[in-house]
């Protein structure tokens, strides 16, 4: 276990992973939780754990420092990036 987090560390986790953030799992030592699994942050508790809604229906929390994961781009950012690429293609 990674140990207790300070209030400042928990605040930083909450800021980096607000509710609704999309996450992709890189590693969790738990059967049925494969790398590449995606989920949405439901909340961050006072211990700094990210409570998740996973696409496989599970609701296991992520523990920073024990599990490995990364945040995915927001859907709006993806749409805007797609529009820019489409515009560049049309202008050529």
PDB file of N, CA and C in Angstrom:
ATOM      1  N   UNK A   1       0.850  -1.186   0.000  1.00  0.00           N
ATOM      2  CA  UNK A   1       0.000   0.000   0.000  1.00  0.00           C
ATOM      3  C   UNK A   1       0.888   1.239   0.000  1.00  0.00           C
ATOM      4  N   UNK A   2       0.437   2.278  -0.611  1.00  0.00           N
ATOM      5  CA  UNK A   2       1.235   3.488  -0.769  1.00  0.00           C
ATOM      6  C   UNK A   2       1.291   4.341   0.501  1.00  0.00           C
ATOM      7  N   UNK A   3       0.486   4.067   1.506  1.00  0.00           N
ATOM      8  CA  UNK A   3       0.504   4.869   2.726  1.00  0.00           C
ATOM      9  C   UNK A   3      -0.526   5.980   2.678  1.00  0.00           C
ATOM     10  N   UNK A   4      -0.626   6.701   3.803  1.00  0.00           N
ATOM     11  CA  UNK A   4      -1.593   7.784   3.907  1.00  0.00           C
ATOM     12  C   UNK A   4      -1.146   8.992   3.103  1.00  0.00           C
ATOM     13  N   UNK A   5      -2.088   9.658   2.517  1.00  0.00           N
ATOM     14  CA  UNK A   5      -1.817  10.870   1.744  1.00  0.00           C
ATOM     15  C   UNK A   5      -2.148  12.089   2.600  1.00  0.00           C
ATOM     16  N   UNK A   6      -1.382  13.160   2.398  1.00  0.00           N
ATOM     17  CA  UNK A   6      -1.668  14.412   3.091  1.00  0.00           C
ATOM     18  C   UNK A   6      -2.889  15.069   2.445  1.00  0.00           C
ATOM     19  N   UNK A   7      -3.457  16.049   3.123  1.00  0.00           N
ATOM     20  CA  UNK A   7      -4.592  16.783   2.558  1.00  0.00           C
ATOM     21  C   UNK A   7      -4.202  17.459   1.254  1.00  0.00           C
ATOM     22  N   UNK A   8      -2.973  17.951   1.180  1.00  0.00           N
ATOM     23  CA  UNK A   8      -2.498  18.610  -0.046  1.00  0.00           C
ATOM     24  C   UNK A   8      -2.393  17.604  -1.189  1.00  0.00           C
ATOM     25  N   UNK A   9      -1.924  16.389  -0.895  1.00  0.00           N
ATOM     26  CA  UNK A   9      -1.826  15.359  -1.936  1.00  0.00           C
ATOM     27  C   UNK A   9      -3.214  14.966  -2.436  1.00  0.00           C
ATOM     28  N   UNK A  10      -4.152  14.811  -1.512  1.00  0.00           N
ATOM     29  CA  UNK A  10      -5.526  14.463  -1.899  1.00  0.00           C
ATOM     30  C   UNK A  10      -6.141  15.585  -2.734  1.00  0.00           C
ATOM     31  N   UNK A  11      -5.905  16.824  -2.345  1.00  0.00           N
ATOM     32  CA  UNK A  11      -6.422  17.963  -3.112  1.00  0.00           C
ATOM     33  C   UNK A  11      -5.848  17.966  -4.525  1.00  0.00           C
ATOM     34  N   UNK A  12      -4.566  17.633  -4.660  1.00  0.00           N
ATOM     35  CA  UNK A  12      -3.932  17.582  -5.982  1.00  0.00           C
ATOM     36  C   UNK A  12      -4.534  16.465  -6.830  1.00  0.00           C
ATOM     37  N   UNK A  13      -4.813  15.320  -6.216  1.00  0.00           N
ATOM     38  CA  UNK A  13      -5.440  14.207  -6.942  1.00  0.00           C
ATOM     39  C   UNK A  13      -6.837  14.617  -7.400  1.00  0.00           C
ATOM     40  N   UNK A  14      -7.590  15.255  -6.526  1.00  0.00           N
ATOM     41  CA  UNK A  14      -8.952  15.703  -6.889  1.00  0.00           C
ATOM     42  C   UNK A  14      -8.921  16.711  -8.033  1.00  0.00           C
ATOM     43  N   UNK A  15      -7.925  17.583  -8.019  1.00  0.00           N
ATOM     44  CA  UNK A  15      -7.805  18.582  -9.086  1.00  0.00           C
ATOM     45  C   UNK A  15      -7.431  17.916 -10.410  1.00  0.00           C
ATOM     46  N   UNK A  16      -6.534  16.939 -10.344  1.00  0.00           N
ATOM     47  CA  UNK A  16      -6.067  16.273 -11.566  1.00  0.00           C
ATOM     48  C   UNK A  16      -7.114  15.318 -12.139  1.00  0.00           C
ATOM     49  N   UNK A  17      -7.900  14.702 -11.262  1.00  0.00           N
ATOM     50  CA  UNK A  17      -8.899  13.711 -11.686  1.00  0.00           C
ATOM     51  C   UNK A  17     -10.284  14.071 -11.142  1.00  0.00           C
ATOM     52  N   UNK A  18     -10.886  15.159 -11.609  1.00  0.00           N
ATOM     53  CA  UNK A  18     -12.224  15.513 -11.112  1.00  0.00           C
ATOM     54  C   UNK A  18     -13.266  14.483 -11.558  1.00  0.00           C
ATOM     55  N   UNK A  19     -14.387  14.460 -10.863  1.00  0.00           N
ATOM     56  CA  UNK A  19     -15.486  13.567 -11.239  1.00  0.00           C
ATOM     57  C   UNK A  19     -15.798  13.753 -12.718  1.00  0.00           C
ATOM     58  N   UNK A  20     -15.990  12.645 -13.406  1.00  0.00           N
ATOM     59  CA  UNK A  20     -16.277  12.680 -14.837  1.00  0.00           C
ATOM     60  C   UNK A  20     -15.055  12.466 -15.710  1.00  0.00           C
ATOM     61  N   UNK A  21     -13.852  12.512 -15.118  1.00  0.00           N
ATOM     62  CA  UNK A  21     -12.627  12.285 -15.895  1.00  0.00           C
ATOM     63  C   UNK A  21     -12.621  10.859 -16.431  1.00  0.00           C
ATOM     64  N   UNK A  22     -12.146  10.713 -17.647  1.00  0.00           N
ATOM     65  CA  UNK A  22     -12.029   9.381 -18.249  1.00  0.00           C
ATOM     66  C   UNK A  22     -10.629   8.847 -17.980  1.00  0.00           C
ATOM     67  N   UNK A  23     -10.549   7.593 -17.551  1.00  0.00           N
ATOM     68  CA  UNK A  23      -9.298   6.962 -17.151  1.00  0.00           C
ATOM     69  C   UNK A  23      -9.112   5.672 -17.939  1.00  0.00           C
ATOM     70  N   UNK A  24      -7.858   5.378 -18.281  1.00  0.00           N
ATOM     71  CA  UNK A  24      -7.521   4.077 -18.859  1.00  0.00           C
ATOM     72  C   UNK A  24      -6.564   3.380 -17.909  1.00  0.00           C
ATOM     73  N   UNK A  25      -6.863   2.140 -17.600  1.00  0.00           N
ATOM     74  CA  UNK A  25      -6.061   1.351 -16.676  1.00  0.00           C
ATOM     75  C   UNK A  25      -4.820   0.814 -17.382  1.00  0.00           C
ATOM     76  N   UNK A  26      -3.662   1.000 -16.758  1.00  0.00           N
ATOM     77  CA  UNK A  26      -2.418   0.432 -17.269  1.00  0.00           C
ATOM     78  C   UNK A  26      -2.054  -0.843 -16.506  1.00  0.00           C
ATOM     79  N   UNK A  27      -2.312  -0.859 -15.192  1.00  0.00           N
ATOM     80  CA  UNK A  27      -2.036  -2.046 -14.375  1.00  0.00           C
ATOM     81  C   UNK A  27      -2.801  -1.974 -13.062  1.00  0.00           C
ATOM     82  N   UNK A  28      -3.442  -3.089 -12.724  1.00  0.00           N
ATOM     83  CA  UNK A  28      -4.045  -3.270 -11.403  1.00  0.00           C
ATOM     84  C   UNK A  28      -3.896  -4.749 -11.075  1.00  0.00           C
ATOM     85  N   UNK A  29      -3.420  -5.061  -9.889  1.00  0.00           N
ATOM     86  CA  UNK A  29      -3.232  -6.446  -9.472  1.00  0.00           C
ATOM     87  C   UNK A  29      -4.572  -7.018  -8.999  1.00  0.00           C
ATOM     88  N   UNK A  30      -5.466  -7.161  -9.949  1.00  0.00           N
ATOM     89  CA  UNK A  30      -6.819  -7.643  -9.644  1.00  0.00           C
ATOM     90  C   UNK A  30      -7.336  -8.387 -10.862  1.00  0.00           C
ATOM     91  N   UNK A  31      -7.795  -9.607 -10.651  1.00  0.00           N
ATOM     92  CA  UNK A  31      -8.334 -10.408 -11.740  1.00  0.00           C
ATOM     93  C   UNK A  31      -9.549  -9.706 -12.345  1.00  0.00           C
ATOM     94  N   UNK A  32      -9.637  -9.724 -13.663  1.00  0.00           N
ATOM     95  CA  UNK A  32     -10.759  -9.104 -14.352  1.00  0.00           C
ATOM     96  C   UNK A  32     -10.597  -7.617 -14.598  1.00  0.00           C
ATOM     97  N   UNK A  33      -9.402  -7.093 -14.312  1.00  0.00           N
ATOM     98  CA  UNK A  33      -9.136  -5.668 -14.531  1.00  0.00           C
ATOM     99  C   UNK A  33      -7.927  -5.551 -15.470  1.00  0.00           C
ATOM    100  N   UNK A  34      -8.132  -5.804 -16.760  1.00  0.00           N
ATOM    101  CA  UNK A  34      -7.015  -5.839 -17.708  1.00  0.00           C
ATOM    102  C   UNK A  34      -6.510  -4.455 -18.107  1.00  0.00           C
ATOM    103  N   UNK A  35      -5.253  -4.384 -18.515  1.00  0.00           N
ATOM    104  CA  UNK A  35      -4.739  -3.128 -19.072  1.00  0.00           C
ATOM    105  C   UNK A  35      -5.619  -2.707 -20.252  1.00  0.00           C
ATOM    106  N   UNK A  36      -5.835  -1.408 -20.376  1.00  0.00           N
ATOM    107  CA  UNK A  36      -6.664  -0.889 -21.461  1.00  0.00           C
ATOM    108  C   UNK A  36      -8.119  -0.693 -21.073  1.00  0.00           C
ATOM    109  N   UNK A  37      -8.522  -1.243 -19.926  1.00  0.00           N
ATOM    110  CA  UNK A  37      -9.894  -1.062 -19.456  1.00  0.00           C
ATOM    111  C   UNK A  37     -10.127   0.421 -19.170  1.00  0.00           C
ATOM    112  N   UNK A  38     -11.283   0.914 -19.574  1.00  0.00           N
ATOM    113  CA  UNK A  38     -11.590   2.336 -19.395  1.00  0.00           C
ATOM    114  C   UNK A  38     -12.708   2.514 -18.372  1.00  0.00           C
ATOM    115  N   UNK A  39     -12.674   3.679 -17.727  1.00  0.00           N
ATOM    116  CA  UNK A  39     -13.701   3.986 -16.744  1.00  0.00           C
ATOM    117  C   UNK A  39     -13.815   5.482 -16.532  1.00  0.00           C
ATOM    118  N   UNK A  40     -14.772   5.857 -15.704  1.00  0.00           N
ATOM    119  CA  UNK A  40     -15.033   7.263 -15.396  1.00  0.00           C
ATOM    120  C   UNK A  40     -14.918   7.455 -13.888  1.00  0.00           C
ATOM    121  N   UNK A  41     -14.241   8.533 -13.498  1.00  0.00           N
ATOM    122  CA  UNK A  41     -14.095   8.848 -12.078  1.00  0.00           C
ATOM    123  C   UNK A  41     -15.449   9.278 -11.526  1.00  0.00           C
ATOM    124  N   UNK A  42     -15.864   8.604 -10.469  1.00  0.00           N
ATOM    125  CA  UNK A  42     -17.102   8.955  -9.770  1.00  0.00           C
ATOM    126  C   UNK A  42     -16.800   9.974  -8.680  1.00  0.00           C
ATOM    127  N   UNK A  43     -15.709   9.725  -7.928  1.00  0.00           N
ATOM    128  CA  UNK A  43     -15.302  10.640  -6.858  1.00  0.00           C
ATOM    129  C   UNK A  43     -13.900  10.267  -6.393  1.00  0.00           C
ATOM    130  N   UNK A  44     -13.296  11.167  -5.622  1.00  0.00           N
ATOM    131  CA  UNK A  44     -12.016  10.904  -4.965  1.00  0.00           C
ATOM    132  C   UNK A  44     -12.277  11.022  -3.473  1.00  0.00           C
ATOM    133  N   UNK A  45     -11.944   9.960  -2.718  1.00  0.00           N
ATOM    134  CA  UNK A  45     -12.222   9.984  -1.278  1.00  0.00           C
ATOM    135  C   UNK A  45     -11.107  10.678  -0.501  1.00  0.00           C
ATOM    136  N   UNK A  46     -11.259  10.746   0.808  1.00  0.00           N
ATOM    137  CA  UNK A  46     -10.298  11.459   1.654  1.00  0.00           C
ATOM    138  C   UNK A  46      -8.944  10.768   1.748  1.00  0.00           C
ATOM    139  N   UNK A  47      -8.850   9.518   1.285  1.00  0.00           N
ATOM    140  CA  UNK A  47      -7.575   8.804   1.245  1.00  0.00           C
ATOM    141  C   UNK A  47      -6.891   8.975  -0.110  1.00  0.00           C
ATOM    142  N   UNK A  48      -7.561   9.669  -1.047  1.00  0.00           N
ATOM    143  CA  UNK A  48      -6.989   9.896  -2.370  1.00  0.00           C
ATOM    144  C   UNK A  48      -7.273   8.784  -3.360  1.00  0.00           C
ATOM    145  N   UNK A  49      -8.165   7.855  -3.013  1.00  0.00           N
ATOM    146  CA  UNK A  49      -8.532   6.782  -3.936  1.00  0.00           C
ATOM    147  C   UNK A  49      -9.584   7.288  -4.920  1.00  0.00           C
ATOM    148  N   UNK A  50      -9.445   6.886  -6.169  1.00  0.00           N
ATOM    149  CA  UNK A  50     -10.392   7.281  -7.206  1.00  0.00           C
ATOM    150  C   UNK A  50     -11.467   6.211  -7.312  1.00  0.00           C
ATOM    151  N   UNK A  51     -12.691   6.566  -6.957  1.00  0.00           N
ATOM    152  CA  UNK A  51     -13.805   5.630  -7.076  1.00  0.00           C
ATOM    153  C   UNK A  51     -14.312   5.710  -8.505  1.00  0.00           C
ATOM    154  N   UNK A  52     -14.430   4.532  -9.121  1.00  0.00           N
ATOM    155  CA  UNK A  52     -14.622   4.445 -10.559  1.00  0.00           C
ATOM    156  C   UNK A  52     -15.907   3.734 -10.947  1.00  0.00           C
ATOM    157  N   UNK A  53     -16.347   4.024 -12.149  1.00  0.00           N
ATOM    158  CA  UNK A  53     -17.373   3.248 -12.834  1.00  0.00           C
ATOM    159  C   UNK A  53     -16.663   2.687 -14.062  1.00  0.00           C
ATOM    160  N   UNK A  54     -16.378   1.400 -14.058  1.00  0.00           N
ATOM    161  CA  UNK A  54     -15.619   0.767 -15.139  1.00  0.00           C
ATOM    162  C   UNK A  54     -16.545   0.264 -16.234  1.00  0.00           C
ATOM    163  N   UNK A  55     -16.036   0.203 -17.477  1.00  0.00           N
ATOM    164  CA  UNK A  55     -16.838  -0.243 -18.612  1.00  0.00           C
ATOM    165  C   UNK A  55     -17.215  -1.721 -18.514  1.00  0.00           C
ATOM    166  N   UNK A  56     -16.545  -2.489 -17.629  1.00  0.00           N
ATOM    167  CA  UNK A  56     -16.901  -3.895 -17.447  1.00  0.00           C
ATOM    168  C   UNK A  56     -17.940  -4.076 -16.337  1.00  0.00           C
ATOM    169  N   UNK A  57     -18.469  -2.953 -15.807  1.00  0.00           N
ATOM    170  CA  UNK A  57     -19.506  -3.018 -14.795  1.00  0.00           C
ATOM    171  C   UNK A  57     -18.999  -3.038 -13.367  1.00  0.00           C
ATOM    172  N   UNK A  58     -17.696  -3.169 -13.181  1.00  0.00           N
ATOM    173  CA  UNK A  58     -17.136  -3.195 -11.827  1.00  0.00           C
ATOM    174  C   UNK A  58     -16.987  -1.773 -11.294  1.00  0.00           C
ATOM    175  N   UNK A  59     -16.772  -1.682  -9.985  1.00  0.00           N
ATOM    176  CA  UNK A  59     -16.656  -0.362  -9.366  1.00  0.00           C
ATOM    177  C   UNK A  59     -15.461  -0.281  -8.422  1.00  0.00           C
ATOM    178  N   UNK A  60     -14.388  -0.993  -8.738  1.00  0.00           N
ATOM    179  CA  UNK A  60     -13.189  -0.956  -7.900  1.00  0.00           C
ATOM    180  C   UNK A  60     -12.537   0.418  -7.940  1.00  0.00           C
ATOM    181  N   UNK A  61     -12.029   0.855  -6.792  1.00  0.00           N
ATOM    182  CA  UNK A  61     -11.323   2.138  -6.707  1.00  0.00           C
ATOM    183  C   UNK A  61      -9.888   1.976  -7.181  1.00  0.00           C
ATOM    184  N   UNK A  62      -9.350   3.037  -7.765  1.00  0.00           N
ATOM    185  CA  UNK A  62      -7.929   3.094  -8.110  1.00  0.00           C
ATOM    186  C   UNK A  62      -7.167   3.674  -6.927  1.00  0.00           C
ATOM    187  N   UNK A  63      -5.997   3.105  -6.662  1.00  0.00           N
ATOM    188  CA  UNK A  63      -5.153   3.590  -5.578  1.00  0.00           C
ATOM    189  C   UNK A  63      -3.880   4.163  -6.198  1.00  0.00           C
ATOM    190  N   UNK A  64      -3.758   5.498  -6.257  1.00  0.00           N
ATOM    191  CA  UNK A  64      -2.530   6.087  -6.798  1.00  0.00           C
ATOM    192  C   UNK A  64      -1.315   5.582  -6.016  1.00  0.00           C
ATOM    193  N   UNK A  65      -0.288   5.184  -6.755  1.00  0.00           N
ATOM    194  CA  UNK A  65       0.904   4.647  -6.125  1.00  0.00           C
ATOM    195  C   UNK A  65       0.914   3.128  -6.105  1.00  0.00           C
ATOM    196  N   UNK A  66      -0.259   2.501  -6.158  1.00  0.00           N
ATOM    197  CA  UNK A  66      -0.348   1.042  -6.214  1.00  0.00           C
ATOM    198  C   UNK A  66      -0.800   0.598  -7.606  1.00  0.00           C
ATOM    199  N   UNK A  67      -1.785   1.294  -8.158  1.00  0.00           N
ATOM    200  CA  UNK A  67      -2.282   0.998  -9.504  1.00  0.00           C
ATOM    201  C   UNK A  67      -1.661   1.985 -10.482  1.00  0.00           C
ATOM    202  N   UNK A  68      -1.590   1.557 -11.740  1.00  0.00           N
ATOM    203  CA  UNK A  68      -1.071   2.458 -12.777  1.00  0.00           C
ATOM    204  C   UNK A  68      -2.204   2.748 -13.764  1.00  0.00           C
ATOM    205  N   UNK A  69      -2.332   4.018 -14.107  1.00  0.00           N
ATOM    206  CA  UNK A  69      -3.422   4.453 -14.974  1.00  0.00           C
ATOM    207  C   UNK A  69      -3.079   5.819 -15.537  1.00  0.00           C
ATOM    208  N   UNK A  70      -3.832   6.232 -16.547  1.00  0.00           N
ATOM    209  CA  UNK A  70      -3.650   7.581 -17.086  1.00  0.00           C
ATOM    210  C   UNK A  70      -5.005   8.143 -17.502  1.00  0.00           C
ATOM    211  N   UNK A  71      -5.038   9.457 -17.517  1.00  0.00           N
ATOM    212  CA  UNK A  71      -6.260  10.167 -17.887  1.00  0.00           C
ATOM    213  C   UNK A  71      -6.342  10.247 -19.404  1.00  0.00           C
ATOM    214  N   UNK A  72      -7.527  10.053 -19.921  1.00  0.00           N
ATOM    215  CA  UNK A  72      -7.767  10.161 -21.356  1.00  0.00           C
ATOM    216  C   UNK A  72      -8.228  11.575 -21.689  1.00  0.00           C
ATOM    217  N   UNK A  73      -8.012  11.999 -22.932  1.00  0.00           N
ATOM    218  CA  UNK A  73      -8.481  13.336 -23.333  1.00  0.00           C
ATOM    219  C   UNK A  73      -9.999  13.430 -23.200  1.00  0.00           C
ATOM    220  N   UNK A  74     -10.463  14.625 -22.955  1.00  0.00           N
ATOM    221  CA  UNK A  74     -11.905  14.865 -22.866  1.00  0.00           C
ATOM    222  C   UNK A  74     -12.524  14.688 -24.251  1.00  0.00           C
ATOM    223  N   UNK A  75     -13.749  14.171 -24.337  1.00  0.00           N
ATOM    224  CA  UNK A  75     -14.390  13.979 -25.642  1.00  0.00           C
ATOM    225  C   UNK A  75     -14.449  15.262 -26.468  1.00  0.00           C
ATOM    226  N   UNK A  76     -14.706  16.404 -25.843  1.00  0.00           N
ATOM    227  CA  UNK A  76     -14.783  17.673 -26.576  1.00  0.00           C
ATOM    228  C   UNK A  76     -13.441  17.994 -27.226  1.00  0.00           C
ATOM    229  N   UNK A  77     -12.337  17.744 -26.511  1.00  0.00           N
ATOM    230  CA  UNK A  77     -11.007  18.003 -27.062  1.00  0.00           C
ATOM    231  C   UNK A  77     -10.758  17.102 -28.265  1.00  0.00           C
ATOM    232  N   UNK A  78     -11.227  15.849 -28.185  1.00  0.00           N
ATOM    233  CA  UNK A  78     -11.075  14.932 -29.317  1.00  0.00           C
ATOM    234  C   UNK A  78     -11.865  15.432 -30.517  1.00  0.00           C
ATOM    235  N   UNK A  79     -13.093  15.903 -30.281  1.00  0.00           N
ATOM    236  CA  UNK A  79     -13.923  16.409 -31.376  1.00  0.00           C
ATOM    237  C   UNK A  79     -13.264  17.614 -32.031  1.00  0.00           C
ATOM    238  N   UNK A  80     -12.738  18.533 -31.219  1.00  0.00           N
ATOM    239  CA  UNK A  80     -12.091  19.720 -31.758  1.00  0.00           C
ATOM    240  C   UNK A  80     -10.837  19.347 -32.536  1.00  0.00           C
ATOM    241  N   UNK A  81     -10.074  18.380 -32.051  1.00  0.00           N
ATOM    242  CA  UNK A  81      -8.878  17.931 -32.764  1.00  0.00           C
ATOM    243  C   UNK A  81      -9.281  17.325 -34.107  1.00  0.00           C
ATOM    244  N   UNK A  82     -10.386  16.583 -34.129  1.00  0.00           N
ATOM    245  CA  UNK A  82     -10.883  16.000 -35.370  1.00  0.00           C
ATOM    246  C   UNK A  82     -11.332  17.059 -36.350  1.00  0.00           C
ATOM    247  N   UNK A  83     -11.982  18.106 -35.854  1.00  0.00           N
ATOM    248  CA  UNK A  83     -12.421  19.206 -36.718  1.00  0.00           C
ATOM    249  C   UNK A  83     -11.225  19.912 -37.331  1.00  0.00           C
ATOM    250  N   UNK A  84     -10.163  20.136 -36.529  1.00  0.00           N
ATOM    251  CA  UNK A  84      -8.960  20.796 -37.038  1.00  0.00           C
ATOM    252  C   UNK A  84      -8.322  19.959 -38.137  1.00  0.00           C
ATOM    253  N   UNK A  85      -8.230  18.653 -37.931  1.00  0.00           N
ATOM    254  CA  UNK A  85      -7.632  17.774 -38.932  1.00  0.00           C
ATOM    255  C   UNK A  85      -8.479  17.774 -40.199  1.00  0.00           C
ATOM    256  N   UNK A  86      -9.799  17.766 -40.037  1.00  0.00           N
ATOM    257  CA  UNK A  86     -10.705  17.787 -41.176  1.00  0.00           C
ATOM    258  C   UNK A  86     -10.559  19.095 -41.942  1.00  0.00           C
ATOM    259  N   UNK A  87     -10.453  20.213 -41.252  1.00  0.00           N
ATOM    260  CA  UNK A  87     -10.289  21.523 -41.877  1.00  0.00           C
ATOM    261  C   UNK A  87      -8.985  21.578 -42.653  1.00  0.00           C
ATOM    262  N   UNK A  88      -7.910  21.061 -42.061  1.00  0.00           N
ATOM    263  CA  UNK A  88      -6.617  21.053 -42.751  1.00  0.00           C
ATOM    264  C   UNK A  88      -6.711  20.237 -44.034  1.00  0.00           C
ATOM    265  N   UNK A  89      -7.405  19.109 -43.983  1.00  0.00           N
ATOM    266  CA  UNK A  89      -7.544  18.235 -45.138  1.00  0.00           C
ATOM    267  C   UNK A  89      -8.333  18.940 -46.238  1.00  0.00           C
ATOM    268  N   UNK A  90      -9.387  19.652 -45.888  1.00  0.00           N
ATOM    269  CA  UNK A  90     -10.222  20.360 -46.859  1.00  0.00           C
ATOM    270  C   UNK A  90      -9.445  21.498 -47.506  1.00  0.00           C
ATOM    271  N   UNK A  91      -8.607  22.181 -46.738  1.00  0.00           N
ATOM    272  CA  UNK A  91      -7.866  23.326 -47.249  1.00  0.00           C
ATOM    273  C   UNK A  91      -6.749  22.922 -48.207  1.00  0.00           C
ATOM    274  N   UNK A  92      -6.331  21.688 -48.176  1.00  0.00           N
ATOM    275  CA  UNK A  92      -5.220  21.251 -49.050  1.00  0.00           C
ATOM    276  C   UNK A  92      -5.637  21.079 -50.459  1.00  0.00           C
TER     277      UNK A  92
END
